[in-house]
PDB file of C-alpha atoms and ligand atoms in Angstrom:
ATOM      1  CA  MET A   7     -40.999  82.612 -13.421  1.00  0.00           C
ATOM      2  CA  ALA A   8     -43.200  84.230 -15.986  1.00  0.00           C
ATOM      3  CA  ASN A   9     -43.094  83.157 -19.614  1.00  0.00           C
ATOM      4  CA  TYR A  10     -42.335  85.743 -22.245  1.00  0.00           C
ATOM      5  CA  ASN A  11     -41.838  85.509 -25.974  1.00  0.00           C
ATOM      6  CA  PHE A  12     -39.888  87.609 -28.399  1.00  0.00           C
ATOM      7  CA  ILE A  13     -41.908  87.734 -31.595  1.00  0.00           C
ATOM      8  CA  THR A  14     -39.836  88.443 -34.673  1.00  0.00           C
ATOM      9  CA  SER A  15     -41.174  90.494 -37.569  1.00  0.00           C
ATOM     10  CA  SER A  16     -41.653  87.240 -39.486  1.00  0.00           C
ATOM     11  CA  GLY A  17     -43.846  85.954 -36.687  1.00  0.00           C
ATOM     12  CA  LYS A  18     -41.464  83.500 -35.072  1.00  0.00           C
ATOM     13  CA  GLU A  19     -41.900  83.177 -31.314  1.00  0.00           C
ATOM     14  CA  ILE A  20     -38.688  82.936 -29.362  1.00  0.00           C
ATOM     15  CA  PRO A  21     -38.940  82.097 -25.663  1.00  0.00           C
ATOM     16  CA  VAL A  22     -37.395  84.623 -23.308  1.00  0.00           C
ATOM     17  CA  ILE A  23     -35.929  83.444 -20.032  1.00  0.00           C
ATOM     18  CA  ILE A  24     -35.277  86.111 -17.411  1.00  0.00           C
ATOM     19  CA  ASN A  25     -33.028  85.466 -14.444  1.00  0.00           C
ATOM     20  CA  THR A  26     -32.173  87.792 -11.611  1.00  0.00           C
ATOM     21  CA  LYS A  27     -28.681  88.028 -10.267  1.00  0.00           C
ATOM     22  CA  ARG A  28     -27.418  89.671  -7.125  1.00  0.00           C
ATOM     23  CA  GLY A  29     -24.515  92.001  -7.670  1.00  0.00           C
ATOM     24  CA  LEU A  30     -25.299  92.453 -11.352  1.00  0.00           C
ATOM     25  CA  ARG A  31     -25.133  96.102 -12.464  1.00  0.00           C
ATOM     26  CA  ASN A  32     -26.665  95.950 -15.918  1.00  0.00           C
ATOM     27  CA  ILE A  33     -29.184  93.945 -17.851  1.00  0.00           C
ATOM     28  CA  THR A  34     -27.451  91.466 -20.148  1.00  0.00           C
ATOM     29  CA  LEU A  35     -29.020  89.828 -23.186  1.00  0.00           C
ATOM     30  CA  ARG A  36     -27.856  86.521 -24.561  1.00  0.00           C
ATOM     31  CA  PRO A  37     -29.530  85.338 -27.757  1.00  0.00           C
ATOM     32  CA  LYS A  38     -29.017  81.566 -28.119  1.00  0.00           C
ATOM     33  CA  VAL A  39     -29.081  80.232 -31.642  1.00  0.00           C
ATOM     34  CA  ASP A  40     -28.526  76.578 -30.785  1.00  0.00           C
ATOM     35  CA  GLU A  41     -31.763  74.664 -30.506  1.00  0.00           C
ATOM     36  CA  PRO A  42     -34.143  75.575 -29.062  1.00  0.00           C
ATOM     37  CA  HIS A  43     -33.714  79.215 -29.996  1.00  0.00           C
ATOM     38  CA  ARG A  44     -34.146  81.392 -26.923  1.00  0.00           C
ATOM     39  CA  ILE A  45     -33.135  84.673 -25.374  1.00  0.00           C
ATOM     40  CA  GLU A  46     -31.612  84.589 -21.931  1.00  0.00           C
ATOM     41  CA  ILE A  47     -31.722  87.803 -19.962  1.00  0.00           C
ATOM     42  CA  SER A  48     -29.983  88.443 -16.661  1.00  0.00           C
ATOM     43  CA  ARG A  49     -31.187  91.447 -14.762  1.00  0.00           C
ATOM     44  CA  PRO A  50     -30.132  93.067 -11.480  1.00  0.00           C
ATOM     45  CA  TRP A  51     -32.073  91.985  -8.434  1.00  0.00           C
ATOM     46  CA  LEU A  52     -33.651  95.415  -7.985  1.00  0.00           C
ATOM     47  CA  SER A  53     -34.812  95.943 -11.562  1.00  0.00           C
ATOM     48  CA  THR A  54     -37.997  94.489 -13.026  1.00  0.00           C
ATOM     49  CA  ASP A  55     -38.948  92.049 -15.761  1.00  0.00           C
ATOM     50  CA  SER A  56     -40.607  94.857 -17.681  1.00  0.00           C
ATOM     51  CA  ALA A  57     -37.385  96.862 -17.618  1.00  0.00           C
ATOM     52  CA  ALA A  58     -35.598  93.809 -18.989  1.00  0.00           C
ATOM     53  CA  LEU A  59     -38.192  93.401 -21.738  1.00  0.00           C
ATOM     54  CA  ARG A  60     -37.964  97.095 -22.623  1.00  0.00           C
ATOM     55  CA  PHE A  61     -34.223  96.716 -22.955  1.00  0.00           C
ATOM     56  CA  MET A  62     -34.739  93.687 -25.207  1.00  0.00           C
ATOM     57  CA  GLU A  63     -37.110  95.754 -27.387  1.00  0.00           C
ATOM     58  CA  GLN A  64     -34.393  98.412 -27.784  1.00  0.00           C
ATOM     59  CA  LYS A  65     -32.117  95.693 -29.138  1.00  0.00           C
ATOM     60  CA  ARG A  66     -34.755  94.303 -31.467  1.00  0.00           C
ATOM     61  CA  ARG A  67     -32.878  94.929 -34.717  1.00  0.00           C
ATOM     62  CA  TRP A  68     -29.782  93.224 -33.412  1.00  0.00           C
ATOM     63  CA  LEU A  69     -31.765  90.240 -32.118  1.00  0.00           C
ATOM     64  CA  GLU A  70     -33.761  89.899 -35.334  1.00  0.00           C
ATOM     65  CA  ARG A  71     -30.564  89.826 -37.341  1.00  0.00           C
ATOM     66  CA  ILE A  72     -29.015  87.167 -35.135  1.00  0.00           C
ATOM     67  CA  PHE A  73     -31.998  84.846 -35.375  1.00  0.00           C
ATOM     68  CA  ALA A  74     -32.460  85.487 -39.097  1.00  0.00           C
ATOM     69  CA  ASN A  75     -28.858  84.403 -39.702  1.00  0.00           C
ATOM     70  CA  ALA A  76     -29.023  81.342 -37.461  1.00  0.00           C
ATOM     71  CA  PRO A  77     -28.476  78.064 -39.305  1.00  0.00           C
ATOM     72  CA  GLN A  78     -31.749  76.788 -40.721  1.00  0.00           C
ATOM     73  CA  LYS A  79     -33.003  73.458 -39.491  1.00  0.00           C
ATOM     74  CA  ARG A  80     -36.268  71.786 -40.235  1.00  0.00           C
ATOM     75  CA  HIS A  81     -38.349  72.376 -37.178  1.00  0.00           C
ATOM     76  CA  LEU A  82     -39.836  69.368 -35.593  1.00  0.00           C
ATOM     77  CA  VAL A  83     -43.525  69.554 -34.842  1.00  0.00           C
ATOM     78  CA  SER A  84     -45.929  67.076 -33.346  1.00  0.00           C
ATOM     79  CA  GLY A  85     -46.903  64.571 -36.024  1.00  0.00           C
ATOM     80  CA  ASP A  86     -43.540  64.543 -37.819  1.00  0.00           C
ATOM     81  CA  VAL A  87     -41.950  61.194 -38.535  1.00  0.00           C
ATOM     82  CA  LEU A  88     -38.278  60.687 -37.752  1.00  0.00           C
ATOM     83  CA  GLU A  89     -36.069  57.836 -38.877  1.00  0.00           C
ATOM     84  CA  ILE A  90     -34.317  56.807 -35.690  1.00  0.00           C
ATOM     85  CA  PHE A  91     -32.345  53.636 -35.031  1.00  0.00           C
ATOM     86  CA  GLY A  92     -33.428  52.341 -38.393  1.00  0.00           C
ATOM     87  CA  THR A  93     -37.167  52.601 -37.801  1.00  0.00           C
ATOM     88  CA  SER A  94     -39.799  55.255 -38.443  1.00  0.00           C
ATOM     89  CA  VAL A  95     -41.021  56.898 -35.294  1.00  0.00           C
ATOM     90  CA  LYS A  96     -43.805  59.433 -35.208  1.00  0.00           C
ATOM     91  CA  VAL A  97     -43.337  62.201 -32.654  1.00  0.00           C
ATOM     92  CA  VAL A  98     -46.543  63.108 -30.870  1.00  0.00           C
ATOM     93  CA  PHE A  99     -46.889  65.841 -28.291  1.00  0.00           C
ATOM     94  CA  CYS A 100     -49.201  65.021 -25.433  1.00  0.00           C
ATOM     95  CA  SER A 101     -49.095  67.380 -22.453  1.00  0.00           C
ATOM     96  CA  THR A 102     -50.064  64.700 -19.932  1.00  0.00           C
ATOM     97  CA  VAL A 103     -47.229  62.290 -20.755  1.00  0.00           C
ATOM     98  CA  ARG A 104     -44.783  62.167 -17.862  1.00  0.00           C
ATOM     99  CA  SER A 105     -41.800  60.313 -19.248  1.00  0.00           C
ATOM    100  CA  ASN A 106     -41.049  60.276 -22.939  1.00  0.00           C
ATOM    101  CA  LYS A 107     -41.319  56.845 -24.435  1.00  0.00           C
ATOM    102  CA  ILE A 108     -41.782  54.975 -27.688  1.00  0.00           C
ATOM    103  CA  GLU A 109     -44.931  52.892 -27.879  1.00  0.00           C
ATOM    104  CA  ASN A 110     -45.784  50.326 -30.503  1.00  0.00           C
ATOM    105  CA  GLN A 111     -49.269  50.838 -31.859  1.00  0.00           C
ATOM    106  CA  PRO A 112     -51.631  48.016 -32.867  1.00  0.00           C
ATOM    107  CA  ASP A 113     -51.288  49.062 -36.544  1.00  0.00           C
ATOM    108  CA  GLY A 114     -47.518  48.589 -36.384  1.00  0.00           C
ATOM    109  CA  THR A 115     -46.524  52.240 -36.218  1.00  0.00           C
ATOM    110  CA  ARG A 116     -44.220  53.446 -33.489  1.00  0.00           C
ATOM    111  CA  ILE A 117     -45.002  56.628 -31.614  1.00  0.00           C
ATOM    112  CA  LEU A 118     -42.718  58.673 -29.413  1.00  0.00           C
ATOM    113  CA  PHE A 119     -44.946  60.454 -26.930  1.00  0.00           C
ATOM    114  CA  VAL A 120     -43.446  63.641 -25.584  1.00  0.00           C
ATOM    115  CA  GLY A 121     -44.955  65.620 -22.726  1.00  0.00           C
ATOM    116  CA  GLY A 122     -44.242  68.828 -20.843  1.00  0.00           C
ATOM    117  CA  ASP A 123     -44.017  72.254 -22.413  1.00  0.00           C
ATOM    118  CA  GLU A 124     -44.642  72.034 -26.162  1.00  0.00           C
ATOM    119  CA  ARG A 125     -42.103  74.787 -26.836  1.00  0.00           C
ATOM    120  CA  LEU A 126     -39.453  72.391 -25.579  1.00  0.00           C
ATOM    121  CA  LEU A 127     -40.557  69.540 -27.842  1.00  0.00           C
ATOM    122  CA  GLU A 128     -37.375  69.542 -29.884  1.00  0.00           C
ATOM    123  CA  SER A 129     -35.009  69.616 -26.945  1.00  0.00           C
ATOM    124  CA  ARG A 130     -36.931  66.813 -25.255  1.00  0.00           C
ATOM    125  CA  VAL A 131     -36.840  64.678 -28.361  1.00  0.00           C
ATOM    126  CA  ARG A 132     -33.139  65.375 -28.707  1.00  0.00           C
ATOM    127  CA  MET A 133     -32.557  64.378 -25.098  1.00  0.00           C
ATOM    128  CA  PHE A 134     -34.587  61.206 -25.509  1.00  0.00           C
ATOM    129  CA  ILE A 135     -32.698  60.210 -28.647  1.00  0.00           C
ATOM    130  CA  LYS A 136     -29.329  60.830 -27.004  1.00  0.00           C
ATOM    131  CA  GLN A 137     -30.212  58.710 -23.985  1.00  0.00           C
ATOM    132  CA  GLU A 138     -31.478  55.945 -26.208  1.00  0.00           C
ATOM    133  CA  LEU A 139     -28.391  56.077 -28.419  1.00  0.00           C
ATOM    134  CA  MET A 140     -26.085  55.988 -25.404  1.00  0.00           C
ATOM    135  CA  HIS A 141     -27.954  52.914 -24.261  1.00  0.00           C
ATOM    136  CA  GLN A 142     -27.515  51.194 -27.595  1.00  0.00           C
ATOM    137  CA  ILE A 143     -23.844  52.097 -27.921  1.00  0.00           C
ATOM    138  CA  LYS A 144     -23.134  50.693 -24.459  1.00  0.00           C
ATOM    139  CA  ASP A 145     -25.047  47.551 -25.335  1.00  0.00           C
ATOM    140  CA  LEU A 146     -22.976  47.063 -28.464  1.00  0.00           C
ATOM    141  CA  ILE A 147     -19.722  47.680 -26.614  1.00  0.00           C
ATOM    142  CA  HIS A 148     -20.605  45.242 -23.851  1.00  0.00           C
ATOM    143  CA  LYS A 149     -20.907  42.492 -26.437  1.00  0.00           C
ATOM    144  CA  THR A 150     -17.246  42.896 -27.411  1.00  0.00           C
ATOM    145  CA  PRO A 151     -14.225  41.612 -25.454  1.00  0.00           C
ATOM    146  CA  ARG A 152     -13.513  43.728 -22.409  1.00  0.00           C
ATOM    147  CA  ASP A 153     -10.084  44.881 -23.595  1.00  0.00           C
ATOM    148  CA  PHE A 154     -11.793  46.957 -26.299  1.00  0.00           C
ATOM    149  CA  TRP A 155     -13.935  48.912 -23.859  1.00  0.00           C
ATOM    150  CA  PRO A 156     -13.329  52.656 -23.567  1.00  0.00           C
ATOM    151  CA  LYS A 157     -13.027  54.380 -20.203  1.00  0.00           C
ATOM    152  CA  ARG A 158     -15.653  56.921 -21.062  1.00  0.00           C
ATOM    153  CA  ILE A 159     -18.169  57.505 -23.830  1.00  0.00           C
ATOM    154  CA  CYS A 160     -19.568  60.870 -24.776  1.00  0.00           C
ATOM    155  CA  LEU A 161     -21.940  62.149 -27.421  1.00  0.00           C
ATOM    156  CA  ARG A 162     -21.239  65.261 -29.435  1.00  0.00           C
ATOM    157  CA  ASP A 163     -22.818  67.233 -32.230  1.00  0.00           C
ATOM    158  CA  THR A 164     -19.898  67.383 -34.608  1.00  0.00           C
ATOM    159  CA  THR A 165     -20.320  67.895 -38.309  1.00  0.00           C
ATOM    160  CA  SER A 166     -16.902  66.616 -39.309  1.00  0.00           C
ATOM    161  CA  ARG A 167     -16.574  63.259 -37.568  1.00  0.00           C
ATOM    162  CA  TRP A 168     -18.935  60.470 -36.627  1.00  0.00           C
ATOM    163  CA  GLY A 169     -16.680  59.121 -33.957  1.00  0.00           C
ATOM    164  CA  SER A 170     -13.304  59.610 -32.372  1.00  0.00           C
ATOM    165  CA  CYS A 171     -11.138  57.860 -29.861  1.00  0.00           C
ATOM    166  CA  SER A 172      -8.636  59.650 -27.650  1.00  0.00           C
ATOM    167  CA  SER A 173      -5.449  58.166 -26.251  1.00  0.00           C
ATOM    168  CA  THR A 174      -6.854  58.768 -22.759  1.00  0.00           C
ATOM    169  CA  GLY A 175      -9.619  56.266 -23.432  1.00  0.00           C
ATOM    170  CA  THR A 176     -12.536  58.591 -24.152  1.00  0.00           C
ATOM    171  CA  MET A 177     -14.646  57.642 -27.112  1.00  0.00           C
ATOM    172  CA  SER A 178     -16.887  60.254 -28.692  1.00  0.00           C
ATOM    173  CA  PHE A 179     -19.725  59.736 -31.098  1.00  0.00           C
ATOM    174  CA  SER A 180     -21.977  62.085 -32.993  1.00  0.00           C
ATOM    175  CA  TRP A 181     -25.428  61.734 -31.484  1.00  0.00           C
ATOM    176  CA  ARG A 182     -26.784  62.103 -35.013  1.00  0.00           C
ATOM    177  CA  LEU A 183     -25.834  58.496 -35.672  1.00  0.00           C
ATOM    178  CA  ALA A 184     -29.223  57.823 -34.123  1.00  0.00           C
ATOM    179  CA  PHE A 185     -30.712  58.926 -37.473  1.00  0.00           C
ATOM    180  CA  ALA A 186     -28.650  56.375 -39.384  1.00  0.00           C
ATOM    181  CA  PRO A 187     -29.565  52.723 -39.947  1.00  0.00           C
ATOM    182  CA  PHE A 188     -28.613  50.595 -36.961  1.00  0.00           C
ATOM    183  CA  ASP A 189     -25.781  48.799 -38.781  1.00  0.00           C
ATOM    184  CA  VAL A 190     -24.213  52.084 -39.849  1.00  0.00           C
ATOM    185  CA  MET A 191     -24.178  53.239 -36.223  1.00  0.00           C
ATOM    186  CA  ARG A 192     -22.777  49.844 -35.245  1.00  0.00           C
ATOM    187  CA  TYR A 193     -20.033  50.203 -37.837  1.00  0.00           C
ATOM    188  CA  VAL A 194     -18.932  53.570 -36.403  1.00  0.00           C
ATOM    189  CA  VAL A 195     -18.843  52.094 -32.891  1.00  0.00           C
ATOM    190  CA  MET A 196     -16.772  49.091 -33.997  1.00  0.00           C
ATOM    191  CA  HIS A 197     -14.474  51.354 -35.996  1.00  0.00           C
ATOM    192  CA  GLU A 198     -13.700  53.382 -32.863  1.00  0.00           C
ATOM    193  CA  LEU A 199     -13.311  50.263 -30.735  1.00  0.00           C
ATOM    194  CA  ALA A 200     -10.721  48.972 -33.191  1.00  0.00           C
ATOM    195  CA  HIS A 201      -8.792  52.205 -32.597  1.00  0.00           C
ATOM    196  CA  THR A 202      -8.190  51.124 -28.997  1.00  0.00           C
ATOM    197  CA  LYS A 203      -5.771  48.590 -30.548  1.00  0.00           C
ATOM    198  CA  HIS A 204      -4.570  50.488 -33.614  1.00  0.00           C
ATOM    199  CA  MET A 205      -4.441  54.283 -33.641  1.00  0.00           C
ATOM    200  CA  ASP A 206      -4.012  54.276 -37.447  1.00  0.00           C
ATOM    201  CA  HIS A 207      -5.963  52.976 -40.423  1.00  0.00           C
ATOM    202  CA  SER A 208      -3.522  50.204 -41.242  1.00  0.00           C
ATOM    203  CA  GLN A 209      -4.450  46.792 -42.605  1.00  0.00           C
ATOM    204  CA  ALA A 210      -4.227  45.422 -39.083  1.00  0.00           C
ATOM    205  CA  PHE A 211      -6.766  48.061 -38.007  1.00  0.00           C
ATOM    206  CA  TRP A 212      -9.242  47.071 -40.734  1.00  0.00           C
ATOM    207  CA  ALA A 213      -8.784  43.416 -39.877  1.00  0.00           C
ATOM    208  CA  THR A 214      -9.840  44.238 -36.321  1.00  0.00           C
ATOM    209  CA  VAL A 215     -12.865  46.219 -37.528  1.00  0.00           C
ATOM    210  CA  ARG A 216     -13.870  43.229 -39.640  1.00  0.00           C
ATOM    211  CA  GLU A 217     -13.460  40.933 -36.659  1.00  0.00           C
ATOM    212  CA  LEU A 218     -15.751  43.126 -34.584  1.00  0.00           C
ATOM    213  CA  TYR A 219     -18.264  44.136 -37.223  1.00  0.00           C
ATOM    214  CA  GLY A 220     -18.400  41.241 -39.652  1.00  0.00           C
ATOM    215  CA  PHE A 221     -19.152  41.697 -43.343  1.00  0.00           C
ATOM    216  CA  GLY A 222     -20.532  44.842 -44.911  1.00  0.00           C
ATOM    217  CA  ILE A 223     -18.048  47.468 -43.777  1.00  0.00           C
ATOM    218  CA  GLU A 224     -17.890  49.014 -47.256  1.00  0.00           C
ATOM    219  CA  ARG A 225     -21.652  49.309 -47.408  1.00  0.00           C
ATOM    220  CA  ALA A 226     -21.786  51.131 -44.076  1.00  0.00           C
ATOM    221  CA  LYS A 227     -18.974  53.488 -45.095  1.00  0.00           C
ATOM    222  CA  ARG A 228     -20.680  54.227 -48.387  1.00  0.00           C
ATOM    223  CA  TRP A 229     -23.951  54.962 -46.646  1.00  0.00           C
ATOM    224  CA  LEU A 230     -22.270  57.567 -44.456  1.00  0.00           C
ATOM    225  CA  VAL A 231     -20.598  59.258 -47.408  1.00  0.00           C
ATOM    226  CA  GLN A 232     -23.831  59.398 -49.388  1.00  0.00           C
ATOM    227  CA  ASN A 233     -26.286  60.211 -46.608  1.00  0.00           C
ATOM    228  CA  GLY A 234     -24.224  61.672 -43.778  1.00  0.00           C
ATOM    229  CA  GLY A 235     -25.285  65.245 -44.515  1.00  0.00           C
ATOM    230  CA  LYS A 236     -28.932  64.389 -44.061  1.00  0.00           C
ATOM    231  CA  LEU A 237     -28.339  63.376 -40.460  1.00  0.00           C
ATOM    232  CA  HIS A 238     -28.056  67.065 -39.608  1.00  0.00           C
ATOM    233  CA  GLU A 239     -31.382  68.050 -41.095  1.00  0.00           C
ATOM    234  CA  TYR A 240     -33.460  67.819 -37.944  1.00  0.00           C
ATOM    235  CA  LEU A 241     -33.076  69.145 -34.430  1.00  0.00           C
TER     236      LEU A 241
HETATM  237 ZN1  LIG B  19     -10.643  55.849 -37.759  1.00  0.00          ZN
END
């Protein structure tokens, strides 16, 4: 598959992914404004990539408007430092790295090396962070008594809630908790675990949270209220 870019009038390069589909009559364009921004084009088997690109050009004004109105995030570039899991981690792109990993440097800094296609840096970092967070959440849960354990855990990108617990036993967490201090993330996990016993926020519920989390619940809650918005800044 060839690589194409859509270059906006402000100079932003948006990757274009062209797929062919049997039985398709027309070229369809799908601008994607979630990260990473991209344009997905499906074209009929018998047409050509250049016909698809010409069609995209005809829709330029519409596409430009869509990407100009997309929610603004700070774009992550190689060399940026992220606060993840309570520590500073520098993200470094290195095309030869095979599996993304954090390495401790002799000078004490921590570097997340990310390989592959540099245009996919953000999505790779996001994937790495989610995997790592899932790991840590499971670790924390496995240290609690078994009757608190959920049936299933999933990560979401919600702006309204840090965690939720369904009556069917699925526990959901915002993956952005990875950008919070470790104890704040731990608080949200323990809060949801306590909901497996109490579906309300009664005194009995808070007593269970305290049992699971220990002291400092108020501090963790306050941190989320004061800093929660910042967890959506990147990626
Ligand atoms: Zn709750």
